[in-house]
mmCIF file of C-alpha atoms in Angstrom:
data_model
loop_
_atom_site.group_PDB
_atom_site.id
_atom_site.type_symbol
_atom_site.label_atom_id
_atom_site.label_comp_id
_atom_site.label_asym_id
_atom_site.label_seq_id
_atom_site.Cartn_x
_atom_site.Cartn_y
_atom_site.Cartn_z
ATOM 1 C CA GLY A 1 -9.968 -13.875 0.404
ATOM 2 C CA GLU A 2 -6.427 -14.453 1.360
ATOM 3 C CA ASN A 3 -4.684 -12.587 4.616
ATOM 4 C CA ILE A 4 -1.421 -10.967 3.944
ATOM 5 C CA SER A 5 0.497 -9.063 6.257
ATOM 6 C CA ALA A 6 -0.382 -5.273 6.606
ATOM 7 C CA ASP A 7 2.109 -2.229 6.653
ATOM 8 C CA LYS A 8 0.869 -0.831 9.842
ATOM 9 C CA PRO A 9 0.670 -2.879 13.097
ATOM 10 C CA GLY A 10 -2.540 -4.289 14.239
ATOM 11 C CA GLY A 11 -3.610 -3.695 10.352
ATOM 12 C CA LEU A 12 -5.430 -6.293 8.190
ATOM 13 C CA SER A 13 -4.934 -6.794 4.460
ATOM 14 C CA MET A 14 -6.854 -9.046 2.302
ATOM 15 C CA THR A 15 -6.580 -10.224 -1.415
ATOM 16 C CA ILE A 16 -9.451 -11.789 -3.246
ATOM 17 C CA ARG A 17 -9.132 -13.406 -6.575
ATOM 18 C CA GLN A 18 -12.255 -12.305 -8.560
ATOM 19 C CA PRO A 19 -12.246 -12.715 -12.119
ATOM 20 C CA VAL A 20 -13.491 -9.880 -14.111
ATOM 21 C CA GLY A 21 -13.637 -11.531 -17.602
ATOM 22 C CA VAL A 22 -11.494 -10.478 -20.815
ATOM 23 C CA VAL A 23 -8.262 -8.344 -19.891
ATOM 24 C CA LEU A 24 -6.607 -6.712 -22.918
ATOM 25 C CA SER A 25 -2.852 -6.660 -22.077
ATOM 26 C CA ILE A 26 -0.686 -4.138 -24.065
ATOM 27 C CA PHE A 27 3.198 -4.038 -23.476
ATOM 28 C CA PRO A 28 6.179 -2.810 -25.302
ATOM 29 C CA TRP A 29 8.968 -4.047 -27.516
ATOM 30 C CA ASN A 30 11.835 -3.510 -25.099
ATOM 31 C CA GLY A 31 10.688 -6.426 -22.596
ATOM 32 C CA PRO A 32 9.007 -9.014 -24.724
ATOM 33 C CA VAL A 33 9.994 -11.733 -22.199
ATOM 34 C CA VAL A 34 9.688 -10.086 -18.887
ATOM 35 C CA LEU A 35 6.740 -7.792 -19.567
ATOM 36 C CA ALA A 36 4.775 -10.119 -21.686
ATOM 37 C CA ALA A 37 5.107 -12.610 -19.213
ATOM 38 C CA ARG A 38 3.709 -10.325 -16.387
ATOM 39 C CA ALA A 39 1.073 -8.794 -18.680
ATOM 40 C CA ILE A 40 -0.108 -12.487 -19.463
ATOM 41 C CA ALA A 41 0.498 -14.317 -15.732
ATOM 42 C CA TYR A 42 -1.575 -11.892 -13.478
ATOM 43 C CA PRO A 43 -4.673 -11.733 -15.352
ATOM 44 C CA LEU A 44 -4.602 -15.610 -15.968
ATOM 45 C CA ALA A 45 -3.706 -16.332 -12.088
ATOM 46 C CA CYS A 46 -6.991 -14.348 -11.471
ATOM 47 C CA GLY A 47 -8.908 -16.662 -13.520
ATOM 48 C CA ASN A 48 -9.326 -14.265 -16.404
ATOM 49 C CA SER A 49 -8.823 -14.504 -20.243
ATOM 50 C CA VAL A 50 -6.422 -12.512 -21.971
ATOM 51 C CA VAL A 51 -5.936 -10.760 -25.304
ATOM 52 C CA PHE A 52 -2.551 -9.686 -25.415
ATOM 53 C CA ARG A 53 -1.262 -7.602 -28.083
ATOM 54 C CA ALA A 54 2.450 -8.037 -28.886
ATOM 55 C CA SER A 55 4.683 -5.013 -30.081
ATOM 56 C CA GLU A 56 4.984 -5.095 -33.991
ATOM 57 C CA THR A 57 8.471 -4.673 -33.534
ATOM 58 C CA SER A 58 9.219 -7.990 -31.532
ATOM 59 C CA PRO A 59 6.234 -10.161 -32.162
ATOM 60 C CA LYS A 60 7.917 -13.426 -32.324
ATOM 61 C CA THR A 61 8.875 -13.701 -28.576
ATOM 62 C CA PRO A 62 5.227 -13.293 -27.237
ATOM 63 C CA ALA A 63 4.215 -15.944 -29.916
ATOM 64 C CA LEU A 64 6.572 -18.396 -28.448
ATOM 65 C CA ILE A 65 5.260 -17.605 -24.943
ATOM 66 C CA ALA A 66 1.589 -18.209 -26.039
ATOM 67 C CA GLU A 67 2.598 -21.422 -27.687
ATOM 68 C CA ALA A 68 4.501 -22.698 -24.631
ATOM 69 C CA LEU A 69 1.645 -21.896 -22.703
ATOM 70 C CA VAL A 70 -0.813 -23.861 -25.200
ATOM 71 C CA GLU A 71 1.395 -26.730 -25.263
ATOM 72 C CA ALA A 72 1.452 -26.828 -21.474
ATOM 73 C CA GLY A 73 -2.274 -27.321 -21.414
ATOM 74 C CA LEU A 74 -3.547 -23.831 -21.091
ATOM 75 C CA PRO A 75 -7.312 -23.923 -22.625
ATOM 76 C CA ALA A 76 -7.854 -22.541 -26.091
ATOM 77 C CA GLY A 77 -9.438 -19.328 -25.973
ATOM 78 C CA VAL A 78 -7.903 -18.456 -22.474
ATOM 79 C CA LEU A 79 -4.826 -16.605 -24.303
ATOM 80 C CA ASN A 80 -5.208 -14.965 -27.452
ATOM 81 C CA LEU A 81 -2.295 -13.351 -29.299
ATOM 82 C CA LEU A 82 -2.533 -10.604 -31.574
ATOM 83 C CA THR A 83 -0.337 -8.693 -33.818
ATOM 84 C CA ASN A 84 -0.985 -5.938 -36.325
ATOM 85 C CA ASP A 85 0.857 -3.651 -38.805
ATOM 86 C CA PRO A 86 2.107 -0.606 -36.940
ATOM 87 C CA ASN A 87 0.023 1.531 -39.327
ATOM 88 C CA ASP A 88 -3.165 -0.208 -38.024
ATOM 89 C CA ALA A 89 -2.106 -0.281 -34.365
ATOM 90 C CA PRO A 90 -4.693 3.029 -32.999
ATOM 91 C CA ASP A 91 -7.402 1.510 -34.900
ATOM 92 C CA VAL A 92 -6.563 -1.879 -33.386
ATOM 93 C CA ILE A 93 -6.191 -0.677 -30.242
ATOM 94 C CA ASN A 94 -9.320 1.578 -30.050
ATOM 95 C CA ALA A 95 -11.432 -1.786 -31.448
ATOM 96 C CA LEU A 96 -10.247 -3.877 -28.671
ATOM 97 C CA ILE A 97 -10.610 -1.444 -26.063
ATOM 98 C CA ALA A 98 -14.025 -0.812 -27.179
ATOM 99 C CA HIS A 99 -15.104 -4.401 -27.586
ATOM 100 C CA LYS A 100 -17.979 -5.143 -25.207
ATOM 101 C CA SER A 101 -15.970 -8.496 -23.987
ATOM 102 C CA VAL A 102 -12.876 -6.499 -22.778
ATOM 103 C CA ARG A 103 -13.467 -5.369 -19.249
ATOM 104 C CA ARG A 104 -10.153 -4.341 -18.088
ATOM 105 C CA VAL A 105 -6.992 -2.832 -20.009
ATOM 106 C CA ASN A 106 -3.411 -3.184 -18.672
ATOM 107 C CA PHE A 107 -0.725 -1.209 -20.509
ATOM 108 C CA THR A 108 3.054 -1.087 -20.111
ATOM 109 C CA GLY A 109 4.892 1.544 -22.309
ATOM 110 C CA PHE A 110 5.629 5.271 -22.931
ATOM 111 C CA THR A 111 3.606 7.825 -21.024
ATOM 112 C CA LYS A 112 2.346 9.612 -24.035
ATOM 113 C CA VAL A 113 0.696 6.583 -25.294
ATOM 114 C CA GLY A 114 -0.589 5.396 -21.839
ATOM 115 C CA ARG A 115 -2.415 8.764 -21.422
ATOM 116 C CA ILE A 116 -4.164 7.811 -24.749
ATOM 117 C CA ILE A 117 -5.065 4.329 -23.751
ATOM 118 C CA ALA A 118 -6.333 5.612 -20.449
ATOM 119 C CA GLU A 119 -8.783 8.120 -22.137
ATOM 120 C CA LYS A 120 -9.906 5.294 -24.638
ATOM 121 C CA ALA A 121 -10.678 3.209 -21.552
ATOM 122 C CA ALA A 122 -12.427 5.913 -19.746
ATOM 123 C CA ARG A 123 -14.818 6.614 -22.466
ATOM 124 C CA HIS A 124 -15.754 2.992 -22.095
ATOM 125 C CA LEU A 125 -15.800 3.070 -18.574
ATOM 126 C CA LYS A 126 -13.078 0.133 -18.289
ATOM 127 C CA ARG A 127 -10.567 0.002 -15.663
ATOM 128 C CA CYS A 128 -7.262 0.707 -16.843
ATOM 129 C CA LEU A 129 -3.922 -0.364 -15.228
ATOM 130 C CA LEU A 130 -0.649 1.464 -16.312
ATOM 131 C CA GLU A 131 3.013 1.255 -16.059
ATOM 132 C CA LEU A 132 4.487 4.329 -17.598
ATOM 133 C CA GLY A 133 7.876 4.326 -18.820
ATOM 134 C CA GLY A 134 9.681 7.589 -19.937
ATOM 135 C CA LYS A 135 11.751 7.990 -16.642
ATOM 136 C CA ALA A 136 15.133 8.453 -19.094
ATOM 137 C CA PRO A 137 17.792 7.863 -16.155
ATOM 138 C CA LEU A 138 20.767 9.592 -17.629
ATOM 139 C CA VAL A 139 24.483 9.679 -16.425
ATOM 140 C CA VAL A 140 26.351 13.041 -17.321
ATOM 141 C CA LEU A 141 30.048 12.718 -17.346
ATOM 142 C CA GLU A 142 32.423 15.488 -16.465
ATOM 143 C CA ASP A 143 33.560 16.155 -20.075
ATOM 144 C CA ALA A 144 29.814 15.784 -21.473
ATOM 145 C CA ASP A 145 28.534 18.472 -23.554
ATOM 146 C CA ILE A 146 25.943 19.844 -21.004
ATOM 147 C CA ASP A 147 23.554 21.261 -23.480
ATOM 148 C CA ALA A 148 23.447 18.338 -25.741
ATOM 149 C CA ALA A 149 22.702 16.000 -22.543
ATOM 150 C CA VAL A 150 19.952 18.309 -21.538
ATOM 151 C CA MET A 151 18.107 18.193 -25.097
ATOM 152 C CA GLN A 152 18.446 14.376 -25.268
ATOM 153 C CA GLN A 153 16.929 14.296 -21.832
ATOM 154 C CA ILE A 154 14.191 16.493 -22.898
ATOM 155 C CA ARG A 155 13.608 14.027 -25.953
ATOM 156 C CA ALA A 156 13.868 10.976 -24.340
ATOM 157 C CA LYS A 157 11.063 11.983 -21.888
ATOM 158 C CA ASP A 158 8.612 12.856 -24.751
ATOM 159 C CA VAL A 159 9.107 9.692 -26.252
#
């Protein structure tokens, strides 16, 4: 393990890098570089293989990241990119979560979808890390239609 500074005086924190096997990483379309890189980097740094499902809205950027990592020497089979037709997404995700090789699920995206992912992972007793969106920050200016702004905020939270 590795000692890191503790939050409390006199406390001790330790990290242990312990591979679990295959991590399924699912990330959204609206952060294809940063969110994809993070969804890949942490599991790889801990010694895991990664199956990462790119958003059907922006599959090219994650494909370029995967290509760059392979060109940099990442061994074959350690990083596996998957894209699919949007209509097939529920079936593909269900099959991936249910697969016996997948040991962890890492999801970044909408709260509504995250809830579904967590339920599916729980059915298979797989640990799930969720980073959920839907915070929907809103700035309402003095001349705004307040009722319209409220309705837009409600809709944004439900996405």
